[in-house]
């Protein structure tokens, strides 16, 4: 780590923190509002590339349908799938690289604004692109770790469900109730199963919040402290250990926002998709495009908020644990001792001679 740990002195103002969860959201929206062109411009790079890739994919799909035939089944359909696989793979790789660059660029832009430094959209993206290999390595390693943790969670949940089911079956047999076709479980058993599923979903949500907060600071650590891949992940885990309250609040807010947007837009999309086959197909299609554009804009807004807030959380934890950015007062310098001039021997001192 490049910055030596110092003893925090919170009596001095520090632009990096410490901040509460409420102050984190307040400062996030303030930075986004004051530098809207910068942050939203960075995210629009990602949105623009997604739109271009989507258009290319649609064109390739239409071209393959024309060249290989329009049949949805049979050899033509298989040939279309084989034709599209390399295109989808290349597009996915490019999009994955760009997402890492955008995440890094949002952190670099936030760091510059906290230090009151001018920076442009291109400069932030270029600085992040210079570290693209490291950012991709971090993301790939995190994906592998997340897959392992998810498999462990599913295995533990399956074992618990199996144990509970076996215990319930033994209790059912001990009570003298035979298992027969068409025999429905009691209302209590149904209620227990529903509560068990709800508890499992709630535990799954908490599990994902824990995973997200565990690795969320890896890219900021790599860019701010110039750490390699594995050290960046360890640094994120170390900084967040025991102090993930603001990260939990951030990701919970993101989940709530995504659910709210989906609750508003998905029913309209289903209705519009059904109505597009009727007499007003063009009108319904235009409204569907507007609704899709709304989802793209709101998603871009959420990405910008998450990037800024994650950077604020990173610096907040460094302030709390290491005193980052704290101005240390200079040590007090003692006054030099007063100089005593020697008295010449022949100089009268005014003392009365002793008789």
mmCIF file of N, CA, C and O in Angstrom, residues 210-257:
data_model
loop_
_atom_site.group_PDB
_atom_site.id
_atom_site.type_symbol
_atom_site.label_atom_id
_atom_site.label_comp_id
_atom_site.label_asym_id
_atom_site.label_seq_id
_atom_site.Cartn_x
_atom_site.Cartn_y
_atom_site.Cartn_z
ATOM 1 N N UNK A 210 -23.777 -9.839 0.945
ATOM 2 C CA UNK A 210 -22.471 -10.094 1.551
ATOM 3 C C UNK A 210 -21.399 -10.268 0.485
ATOM 4 O O UNK A 210 -20.286 -9.725 0.597
ATOM 5 N N UNK A 211 -21.726 -11.014 -0.579
ATOM 6 C CA UNK A 211 -20.754 -11.203 -1.649
ATOM 7 C C UNK A 211 -20.428 -9.877 -2.344
ATOM 8 O O UNK A 211 -19.257 -9.589 -2.619
ATOM 9 N N UNK A 212 -21.446 -9.082 -2.643
ATOM 10 C CA UNK A 212 -21.221 -7.815 -3.341
ATOM 11 C C UNK A 212 -20.365 -6.870 -2.503
ATOM 12 O O UNK A 212 -19.436 -6.238 -3.018
ATOM 13 N N UNK A 213 -20.664 -6.764 -1.212
ATOM 14 C CA UNK A 213 -19.879 -5.871 -0.356
ATOM 15 C C UNK A 213 -18.474 -6.407 -0.103
ATOM 16 O O UNK A 213 -17.547 -5.637 0.146
ATOM 17 N N UNK A 214 -18.288 -7.702 -0.183
ATOM 18 C CA UNK A 214 -16.979 -8.309 0.058
ATOM 19 C C UNK A 214 -15.977 -7.942 -1.036
ATOM 20 O O UNK A 214 -14.796 -7.697 -0.754
ATOM 21 N N UNK A 215 -16.455 -7.883 -2.286
ATOM 22 C CA UNK A 215 -15.547 -7.656 -3.410
ATOM 23 C C UNK A 215 -15.740 -6.299 -4.091
ATOM 24 O O UNK A 215 -15.091 -6.033 -5.103
ATOM 25 N N UNK A 216 -16.598 -5.454 -3.568
ATOM 26 C CA UNK A 216 -16.938 -4.205 -4.256
ATOM 27 C C UNK A 216 -15.775 -3.234 -4.337
ATOM 28 O O UNK A 216 -15.719 -2.397 -5.249
ATOM 29 N N UNK A 217 -14.840 -3.308 -3.412
ATOM 30 C CA UNK A 217 -13.747 -2.336 -3.354
ATOM 31 C C UNK A 217 -12.486 -2.828 -4.044
ATOM 32 O O UNK A 217 -11.426 -2.204 -3.907
ATOM 33 N N UNK A 218 -12.567 -3.910 -4.787
ATOM 34 C CA UNK A 218 -11.367 -4.465 -5.420
ATOM 35 C C UNK A 218 -10.833 -3.547 -6.515
ATOM 36 O O UNK A 218 -9.628 -3.263 -6.576
ATOM 37 N N UNK A 219 -11.705 -3.075 -7.401
ATOM 38 C CA UNK A 219 -11.263 -2.192 -8.475
ATOM 39 C C UNK A 219 -10.785 -0.853 -7.939
ATOM 40 O O UNK A 219 -9.727 -0.351 -8.361
ATOM 41 N N UNK A 220 -11.483 -0.192 -6.987
ATOM 42 C CA UNK A 220 -10.911 1.018 -6.393
ATOM 43 C C UNK A 220 -9.543 0.802 -5.763
ATOM 44 O O UNK A 220 -8.645 1.648 -5.903
ATOM 45 N N UNK A 221 -9.351 -0.319 -5.074
ATOM 46 C CA UNK A 221 -8.048 -0.588 -4.461
ATOM 47 C C UNK A 221 -6.967 -0.764 -5.519
ATOM 48 O O UNK A 221 -5.835 -0.288 -5.349
ATOM 49 N N UNK A 222 -7.294 -1.434 -6.619
ATOM 50 C CA UNK A 222 -6.304 -1.637 -7.680
ATOM 51 C C UNK A 222 -5.892 -0.324 -8.319
ATOM 52 O O UNK A 222 -4.713 -0.113 -8.624
ATOM 53 N N UNK A 223 -6.853 0.584 -8.537
ATOM 54 C CA UNK A 223 -6.546 1.844 -9.198
ATOM 55 C C UNK A 223 -5.906 2.858 -8.250
ATOM 56 O O UNK A 223 -5.001 3.596 -8.651
ATOM 57 N N UNK A 224 -6.362 2.913 -7.018
ATOM 58 C CA UNK A 224 -5.845 3.914 -6.089
ATOM 59 C C UNK A 224 -4.491 3.534 -5.509
ATOM 60 O O UNK A 224 -3.661 4.413 -5.248
ATOM 61 N N UNK A 225 -4.249 2.249 -5.304
ATOM 62 C CA UNK A 225 -3.036 1.804 -4.629
ATOM 63 C C UNK A 225 -2.114 0.995 -5.528
ATOM 64 O O UNK A 225 -1.083 0.497 -5.056
ATOM 65 N N UNK A 226 -2.495 0.849 -6.809
ATOM 66 C CA UNK A 226 -1.668 0.152 -7.786
ATOM 67 C C UNK A 226 -1.320 -1.262 -7.311
ATOM 68 O O UNK A 226 -0.160 -1.672 -7.303
ATOM 69 N N UNK A 227 -2.346 -2.007 -6.918
ATOM 70 C CA UNK A 227 -2.150 -3.358 -6.407
ATOM 71 C C UNK A 227 -2.391 -4.378 -7.512
ATOM 72 O O UNK A 227 -3.191 -4.141 -8.419
ATOM 73 N N UNK A 228 -1.746 -5.543 -7.459
ATOM 74 C CA UNK A 228 -2.045 -6.605 -8.420
ATOM 75 C C UNK A 228 -3.413 -7.221 -8.168
ATOM 76 O O UNK A 228 -4.135 -6.816 -7.238
ATOM 77 N N UNK A 229 -3.754 -8.226 -8.958
ATOM 78 C CA UNK A 229 -5.102 -8.774 -8.953
ATOM 79 C C UNK A 229 -5.469 -9.352 -7.591
ATOM 80 O O UNK A 229 -6.455 -8.947 -6.951
ATOM 81 N N UNK A 230 -4.703 -10.319 -7.119
ATOM 82 C CA UNK A 230 -5.069 -10.987 -5.871
ATOM 83 C C UNK A 230 -4.978 -10.045 -4.681
ATOM 84 O O UNK A 230 -5.807 -10.103 -3.764
ATOM 85 N N UNK A 231 -3.982 -9.163 -4.682
ATOM 86 C CA UNK A 231 -3.846 -8.218 -3.568
ATOM 87 C C UNK A 231 -5.005 -7.229 -3.537
ATOM 88 O O UNK A 231 -5.419 -6.784 -2.463
ATOM 89 N N UNK A 232 -5.532 -6.869 -4.693
ATOM 90 C CA UNK A 232 -6.683 -5.952 -4.730
ATOM 91 C C UNK A 232 -7.901 -6.595 -4.083
ATOM 92 O O UNK A 232 -8.635 -5.941 -3.328
ATOM 93 N N UNK A 233 -8.117 -7.879 -4.356
ATOM 94 C CA UNK A 233 -9.259 -8.577 -3.749
ATOM 95 C C UNK A 233 -9.058 -8.713 -2.244
ATOM 96 O O UNK A 233 -9.995 -8.508 -1.460
ATOM 97 N N UNK A 234 -7.837 -9.068 -1.815
ATOM 98 C CA UNK A 234 -7.567 -9.159 -0.372
ATOM 99 C C UNK A 234 -7.746 -7.800 0.298
ATOM 100 O O UNK A 234 -8.241 -7.717 1.422
ATOM 101 N N UNK A 235 -7.341 -6.754 -0.389
ATOM 102 C CA UNK A 235 -7.483 -5.406 0.163
ATOM 103 C C UNK A 235 -8.955 -5.046 0.341
ATOM 104 O O UNK A 235 -9.344 -4.447 1.348
ATOM 105 N N UNK A 236 -9.790 -5.410 -0.624
ATOM 106 C CA UNK A 236 -11.223 -5.150 -0.508
ATOM 107 C C UNK A 236 -11.817 -5.883 0.677
ATOM 108 O O UNK A 236 -12.619 -5.318 1.443
ATOM 109 N N UNK A 237 -11.441 -7.143 0.850
ATOM 110 C CA UNK A 237 -11.953 -7.927 1.978
ATOM 111 C C UNK A 237 -11.489 -7.315 3.299
ATOM 112 O O UNK A 237 -12.264 -7.212 4.261
ATOM 113 N N UNK A 238 -10.215 -6.885 3.349
ATOM 114 C CA UNK A 238 -9.676 -6.319 4.588
ATOM 115 C C UNK A 238 -10.359 -4.999 4.939
ATOM 116 O O UNK A 238 -10.717 -4.771 6.102
ATOM 117 N N UNK A 239 -10.553 -4.128 3.958
ATOM 118 C CA UNK A 239 -11.176 -2.840 4.248
ATOM 119 C C UNK A 239 -12.625 -3.000 4.692
ATOM 120 O O UNK A 239 -13.095 -2.277 5.575
ATOM 121 N N UNK A 240 -13.335 -3.933 4.085
ATOM 122 C CA UNK A 240 -14.745 -4.095 4.418
ATOM 123 C C UNK A 240 -15.008 -4.924 5.652
ATOM 124 O O UNK A 240 -16.158 -4.991 6.101
ATOM 125 N N UNK A 241 -13.987 -5.562 6.210
ATOM 126 C CA UNK A 241 -14.207 -6.458 7.346
ATOM 127 C C UNK A 241 -14.739 -5.675 8.551
ATOM 128 O O UNK A 241 -14.096 -4.767 9.060
ATOM 129 N N UNK A 242 -15.951 -6.021 8.981
ATOM 130 C CA UNK A 242 -16.556 -5.396 10.152
ATOM 131 C C UNK A 242 -17.076 -3.995 9.931
ATOM 132 O O UNK A 242 -17.560 -3.369 10.872
ATOM 133 N N UNK A 243 -17.004 -3.484 8.699
ATOM 134 C CA UNK A 243 -17.431 -2.090 8.451
ATOM 135 C C UNK A 243 -18.119 -1.996 7.097
ATOM 136 O O UNK A 243 -17.732 -1.186 6.249
ATOM 137 N N UNK A 244 -19.113 -2.815 6.866
ATOM 138 C CA UNK A 244 -19.776 -2.850 5.563
ATOM 139 C C UNK A 244 -21.168 -2.219 5.600
ATOM 140 O O UNK A 244 -21.977 -2.452 4.704
ATOM 141 N N UNK A 245 -21.458 -1.429 6.609
ATOM 142 C CA UNK A 245 -22.799 -0.867 6.730
ATOM 143 C C UNK A 245 -23.182 0.004 5.559
ATOM 144 O O UNK A 245 -24.293 -0.104 5.007
ATOM 145 N N UNK A 246 -22.285 0.882 5.123
ATOM 146 C CA UNK A 246 -22.587 1.777 4.015
ATOM 147 C C UNK A 246 -22.689 0.997 2.700
ATOM 148 O O UNK A 246 -23.511 1.322 1.845
ATOM 149 N N UNK A 247 -21.865 -0.036 2.546
ATOM 150 C CA UNK A 247 -21.970 -0.854 1.335
ATOM 151 C C UNK A 247 -23.288 -1.617 1.300
ATOM 152 O O UNK A 247 -23.923 -1.729 0.244
ATOM 153 N N UNK A 248 -23.718 -2.147 2.448
ATOM 154 C CA UNK A 248 -25.020 -2.819 2.498
ATOM 155 C C UNK A 248 -26.143 -1.843 2.134
ATOM 156 O O UNK A 248 -27.070 -2.193 1.386
ATOM 157 N N UNK A 249 -26.081 -0.638 2.676
ATOM 158 C CA UNK A 249 -27.109 0.359 2.370
ATOM 159 C C UNK A 249 -27.112 0.692 0.880
ATOM 160 O O UNK A 249 -28.186 0.829 0.265
ATOM 161 N N UNK A 250 -25.924 0.795 0.281
ATOM 162 C CA UNK A 250 -25.833 1.113 -1.151
ATOM 163 C C UNK A 250 -26.466 0.017 -1.999
ATOM 164 O O UNK A 250 -27.326 0.287 -2.857
ATOM 165 N N UNK A 251 -26.091 -1.229 -1.768
ATOM 166 C CA UNK A 251 -26.589 -2.309 -2.617
ATOM 167 C C UNK A 251 -28.065 -2.610 -2.351
ATOM 168 O O UNK A 251 -28.794 -3.008 -3.271
ATOM 169 N N UNK A 252 -28.530 -2.413 -1.124
ATOM 170 C CA UNK A 252 -29.961 -2.546 -0.866
ATOM 171 C C UNK A 252 -30.750 -1.488 -1.637
ATOM 172 O O UNK A 252 -31.818 -1.778 -2.203
ATOM 173 N N UNK A 253 -30.238 -0.271 -1.660
ATOM 174 C CA UNK A 253 -30.907 0.785 -2.415
ATOM 175 C C UNK A 253 -30.925 0.467 -3.909
ATOM 176 O O UNK A 253 -31.928 0.712 -4.601
ATOM 177 N N UNK A 254 -29.829 -0.112 -4.428
ATOM 178 C CA UNK A 254 -29.788 -0.487 -5.841
ATOM 179 C C UNK A 254 -30.816 -1.578 -6.135
ATOM 180 O O UNK A 254 -31.522 -1.543 -7.155
ATOM 181 N N UNK A 255 -30.914 -2.570 -5.244
ATOM 182 C CA UNK A 255 -31.888 -3.654 -5.433
ATOM 183 C C UNK A 255 -33.312 -3.102 -5.423
ATOM 184 O O UNK A 255 -34.146 -3.461 -6.275
ATOM 185 N N UNK A 256 -33.602 -2.221 -4.478
ATOM 186 C CA UNK A 256 -34.947 -1.638 -4.399
ATOM 187 C C UNK A 256 -35.258 -0.829 -5.650
ATOM 188 O O UNK A 256 -36.371 -0.897 -6.208
ATOM 189 N N UNK A 257 -34.274 -0.054 -6.129
ATOM 190 C CA UNK A 257 -34.490 0.745 -7.335
ATOM 191 C C UNK A 257 -34.738 -0.147 -8.550
ATOM 192 O O UNK A 257 -35.640 0.120 -9.364
#
